[in-house]
Amino acid sequence: MKRILSFITVCAVALSISFSANAQVKFGVKGGLNLTNLSGSVVEDVKGALDSYTGFHAGIAVQVGLPFGLAIQPEVLYTQSGVKFSKDLIPSIGNMGDVLAKLSVGSIQVPVAIQWGIKLGPVRPFLQAVPYVSFPVVKNLDLSAFNLNVDENLGKLFGSMNYGVGLG
């Protein structure tokens, strides 16, 4: 029994050393455009009044190559998302019945992608699963209704952490 356990331990150490030798680490900068909107049964009544919100995301990434085409890619991103709402609530009084609102949320996201791909020359097509954690840091509401303007920081309205998983 001791021999078997010793043999398994030696094999595990040898494999872990060879995995470490094969690991390739790449650093990079990420950035892009975010187009976000609200959907679902909660917003069905105001669907025509909602517009997409244009934001951005930017950050850094590290990709660690593993054997068998696997890779792990942790990232730290700042991302902007939100929604715009515009509706004429009282059409009979002209522009005074307009309600315009813009809700924006800036957050720090920490996704960790687990990738499997095949190297084909200079490109590497891959499949990935991406669990992430998000921490909202900026939460604002700009509201204009009935010729009144409100600019509000919504710090307590949103949670302090979100999470999710993406597949691609």
mmCIF file of C-alpha atoms in Angstrom:
data_model
loop_
_atom_site.group_PDB
_atom_site.id
_atom_site.type_symbol
_atom_site.label_atom_id
_atom_site.label_comp_id
_atom_site.label_asym_id
_atom_site.label_seq_id
_atom_site.Cartn_x
_atom_site.Cartn_y
_atom_site.Cartn_z
ATOM 1 C CA MET A 1 0.000 0.000 0.000
ATOM 2 C CA LYS A 2 2.870 2.370 0.866
ATOM 3 C CA ARG A 3 4.518 1.639 -2.489
ATOM 4 C CA ILE A 4 1.351 2.423 -4.397
ATOM 5 C CA LEU A 5 0.828 5.649 -2.487
ATOM 6 C CA SER A 6 4.487 6.645 -3.032
ATOM 7 C CA PHE A 7 4.226 5.848 -6.755
ATOM 8 C CA ILE A 8 1.025 7.944 -7.110
ATOM 9 C CA THR A 9 2.673 10.825 -5.232
ATOM 10 C CA VAL A 10 5.777 10.719 -7.457
ATOM 11 C CA CYS A 11 3.598 10.626 -10.595
ATOM 12 C CA ALA A 12 1.495 13.569 -9.365
ATOM 13 C CA VAL A 13 4.607 15.631 -8.611
ATOM 14 C CA ALA A 14 6.138 14.780 -11.999
ATOM 15 C CA LEU A 15 2.909 15.717 -13.798
ATOM 16 C CA SER A 16 2.596 18.995 -11.909
ATOM 17 C CA ILE A 17 6.206 19.882 -12.758
ATOM 18 C CA SER A 18 5.614 19.134 -16.447
ATOM 19 C CA PHE A 19 2.353 21.167 -16.390
ATOM 20 C CA SER A 20 4.244 24.102 -14.870
ATOM 21 C CA ALA A 21 6.943 23.850 -17.547
ATOM 22 C CA ASN A 22 4.295 23.907 -20.304
ATOM 23 C CA ALA A 23 2.385 26.864 -18.870
ATOM 24 C CA GLN A 24 2.607 29.962 -21.064
ATOM 25 C CA VAL A 25 1.690 33.266 -19.471
ATOM 26 C CA LYS A 26 0.445 36.163 -21.622
ATOM 27 C CA PHE A 27 -0.524 39.616 -20.377
ATOM 28 C CA GLY A 28 -2.921 41.902 -22.204
ATOM 29 C CA VAL A 29 -5.128 44.958 -22.153
ATOM 30 C CA LYS A 30 -8.857 44.647 -22.886
ATOM 31 C CA GLY A 31 -11.299 47.298 -23.961
ATOM 32 C CA GLY A 32 -14.553 47.558 -25.805
ATOM 33 C CA LEU A 33 -18.031 48.943 -26.236
ATOM 34 C CA ASN A 34 -20.997 47.895 -24.060
ATOM 35 C CA LEU A 35 -24.539 48.170 -25.415
ATOM 36 C CA THR A 36 -26.948 47.330 -22.577
ATOM 37 C CA ASN A 37 -30.706 47.374 -22.112
ATOM 38 C CA LEU A 38 -33.353 45.935 -19.804
ATOM 39 C CA SER A 39 -35.549 42.985 -20.713
ATOM 40 C CA GLY A 40 -37.882 40.538 -19.049
ATOM 41 C CA SER A 41 -41.438 40.470 -17.744
ATOM 42 C CA VAL A 42 -40.834 43.341 -15.307
ATOM 43 C CA VAL A 43 -40.228 45.869 -18.096
ATOM 44 C CA GLU A 44 -42.896 44.711 -20.596
ATOM 45 C CA ASP A 45 -45.145 47.728 -19.814
ATOM 46 C CA VAL A 46 -42.461 50.265 -20.713
ATOM 47 C CA LYS A 47 -40.638 48.314 -23.439
ATOM 48 C CA GLY A 48 -41.264 51.005 -26.087
ATOM 49 C CA ALA A 49 -39.848 53.713 -23.829
ATOM 50 C CA LEU A 50 -36.518 51.969 -23.124
ATOM 51 C CA ASP A 51 -33.422 52.693 -25.196
ATOM 52 C CA SER A 52 -30.101 50.916 -25.083
ATOM 53 C CA TYR A 53 -27.287 52.495 -23.094
ATOM 54 C CA THR A 54 -23.838 52.874 -24.615
ATOM 55 C CA GLY A 55 -20.931 52.388 -22.247
ATOM 56 C CA PHE A 56 -17.448 50.901 -22.294
ATOM 57 C CA HIS A 57 -15.250 48.386 -20.546
ATOM 58 C CA ALA A 58 -11.480 48.429 -20.046
ATOM 59 C CA GLY A 59 -9.000 46.468 -18.000
ATOM 60 C CA ILE A 60 -6.177 43.965 -17.879
ATOM 61 C CA ALA A 61 -6.039 40.216 -18.468
ATOM 62 C CA VAL A 62 -3.587 37.378 -17.871
ATOM 63 C CA GLN A 63 -3.858 34.140 -19.829
ATOM 64 C CA VAL A 64 -2.133 31.056 -18.436
ATOM 65 C CA GLY A 65 -1.805 28.280 -20.996
ATOM 66 C CA LEU A 66 -2.195 24.738 -19.708
ATOM 67 C CA PRO A 67 -1.753 21.356 -21.427
ATOM 68 C CA PHE A 68 -4.397 19.740 -23.640
ATOM 69 C CA GLY A 69 -5.487 23.092 -25.138
ATOM 70 C CA LEU A 70 -6.753 24.449 -21.816
ATOM 71 C CA ALA A 71 -6.155 27.968 -20.516
ATOM 72 C CA ILE A 72 -7.254 30.079 -17.555
ATOM 73 C CA GLN A 73 -7.743 33.803 -18.104
ATOM 74 C CA PRO A 74 -8.446 35.979 -15.056
ATOM 75 C CA GLU A 75 -9.262 39.641 -15.729
ATOM 76 C CA VAL A 76 -9.979 42.854 -13.855
ATOM 77 C CA LEU A 77 -12.298 45.203 -15.769
ATOM 78 C CA TYR A 78 -14.057 48.495 -15.192
ATOM 79 C CA THR A 79 -17.374 48.340 -17.032
ATOM 80 C CA GLN A 80 -20.197 50.827 -17.609
ATOM 81 C CA SER A 81 -23.772 49.712 -18.158
ATOM 82 C CA GLY A 82 -27.238 51.190 -17.794
ATOM 83 C CA VAL A 83 -30.516 52.041 -19.480
ATOM 84 C CA LYS A 84 -32.258 55.108 -20.901
ATOM 85 C CA PHE A 85 -35.982 55.770 -20.477
ATOM 86 C CA SER A 86 -37.980 58.391 -22.375
ATOM 87 C CA LYS A 87 -41.769 58.646 -22.390
ATOM 88 C CA ASP A 88 -44.347 61.376 -22.846
ATOM 89 C CA LEU A 89 -46.601 60.617 -19.866
ATOM 90 C CA ILE A 90 -49.119 63.378 -20.576
ATOM 91 C CA PRO A 91 -49.199 63.999 -24.361
ATOM 92 C CA SER A 92 -51.842 66.724 -24.099
ATOM 93 C CA ILE A 93 -49.479 69.198 -22.368
ATOM 94 C CA GLY A 94 -46.620 68.941 -24.878
ATOM 95 C CA ASN A 95 -43.002 68.766 -23.738
ATOM 96 C CA MET A 96 -43.942 69.342 -20.085
ATOM 97 C CA GLY A 97 -45.177 65.736 -19.829
ATOM 98 C CA ASP A 98 -41.874 64.241 -20.981
ATOM 99 C CA VAL A 99 -39.977 61.986 -18.603
ATOM 100 C CA LEU A 100 -36.340 61.341 -19.453
ATOM 101 C CA ALA A 101 -34.155 59.156 -17.267
ATOM 102 C CA LYS A 102 -30.688 57.667 -17.575
ATOM 103 C CA LEU A 103 -29.559 55.050 -15.081
ATOM 104 C CA SER A 104 -25.850 54.225 -15.196
ATOM 105 C CA VAL A 105 -23.778 51.779 -13.190
ATOM 106 C CA GLY A 106 -19.996 51.567 -13.223
ATOM 107 C CA SER A 107 -18.564 48.411 -11.721
ATOM 108 C CA ILE A 108 -15.365 46.467 -11.241
ATOM 109 C CA GLN A 109 -15.771 42.988 -12.733
ATOM 110 C CA VAL A 110 -13.466 40.051 -12.043
ATOM 111 C CA PRO A 111 -14.164 37.299 -14.602
ATOM 112 C CA VAL A 112 -12.102 34.104 -14.707
ATOM 113 C CA ALA A 113 -12.414 32.424 -18.104
ATOM 114 C CA ILE A 114 -11.741 28.707 -18.456
ATOM 115 C CA GLN A 115 -10.931 28.048 -22.109
ATOM 116 C CA TRP A 116 -10.390 25.049 -24.329
ATOM 117 C CA GLY A 117 -9.041 25.638 -27.802
ATOM 118 C CA ILE A 118 -6.918 24.349 -30.636
ATOM 119 C CA LYS A 119 -3.990 26.316 -32.043
ATOM 120 C CA LEU A 120 -4.377 26.661 -35.817
ATOM 121 C CA GLY A 121 -1.363 28.606 -36.988
ATOM 122 C CA PRO A 122 -1.593 32.213 -35.798
ATOM 123 C CA VAL A 123 -5.152 31.856 -34.409
ATOM 124 C CA ARG A 124 -6.635 29.841 -31.526
ATOM 125 C CA PRO A 125 -10.414 29.307 -31.734
ATOM 126 C CA PHE A 126 -11.754 28.315 -28.326
ATOM 127 C CA LEU A 127 -14.802 27.523 -26.188
ATOM 128 C CA GLN A 128 -15.016 29.103 -22.764
ATOM 129 C CA ALA A 129 -16.986 29.288 -19.536
ATOM 130 C CA VAL A 130 -16.697 32.583 -17.659
ATOM 131 C CA PRO A 131 -17.835 32.869 -14.049
ATOM 132 C CA TYR A 132 -17.472 36.409 -12.701
ATOM 133 C CA VAL A 133 -17.975 38.620 -9.672
ATOM 134 C CA SER A 134 -18.945 42.289 -10.021
ATOM 135 C CA PHE A 135 -18.703 45.123 -7.499
ATOM 136 C CA PRO A 136 -20.727 48.283 -8.360
ATOM 137 C CA VAL A 137 -18.727 51.428 -7.582
ATOM 138 C CA VAL A 138 -20.635 54.226 -9.400
ATOM 139 C CA LYS A 139 -24.460 54.295 -9.466
ATOM 140 C CA ASN A 140 -26.201 57.368 -10.882
ATOM 141 C CA LEU A 141 -29.696 58.378 -11.968
ATOM 142 C CA ASP A 142 -30.232 61.461 -14.127
ATOM 143 C CA LEU A 143 -33.963 62.255 -14.185
ATOM 144 C CA SER A 144 -35.816 65.024 -15.971
ATOM 145 C CA ALA A 145 -39.594 65.056 -15.473
ATOM 146 C CA PHE A 146 -42.164 67.814 -15.730
ATOM 147 C CA ASN A 147 -39.343 70.366 -16.221
ATOM 148 C CA LEU A 148 -37.599 69.265 -12.970
ATOM 149 C CA ASN A 149 -34.088 67.812 -12.984
ATOM 150 C CA VAL A 150 -32.668 65.298 -10.505
ATOM 151 C CA ASP A 151 -29.112 63.953 -10.436
ATOM 152 C CA GLU A 152 -28.961 61.290 -7.745
ATOM 153 C CA ASN A 153 -26.274 58.924 -6.503
ATOM 154 C CA LEU A 154 -28.025 55.583 -5.933
ATOM 155 C CA GLY A 155 -25.420 54.077 -3.625
ATOM 156 C CA LYS A 156 -27.826 52.116 -1.431
ATOM 157 C CA LEU A 157 -30.211 50.975 -4.201
ATOM 158 C CA PHE A 158 -27.871 48.406 -5.726
ATOM 159 C CA GLY A 159 -26.212 45.474 -4.006
ATOM 160 C CA SER A 160 -22.534 45.497 -3.266
ATOM 161 C CA MET A 161 -21.776 42.385 -5.343
ATOM 162 C CA ASN A 162 -23.194 40.565 -8.377
ATOM 163 C CA TYR A 163 -22.183 37.269 -9.958
ATOM 164 C CA GLY A 164 -22.884 35.256 -13.065
ATOM 165 C CA VAL A 165 -21.635 32.731 -15.588
ATOM 166 C CA GLY A 166 -21.242 33.047 -19.351
ATOM 167 C CA LEU A 167 -20.679 30.350 -21.945
ATOM 168 C CA GLY A 168 -19.287 31.024 -25.390
#
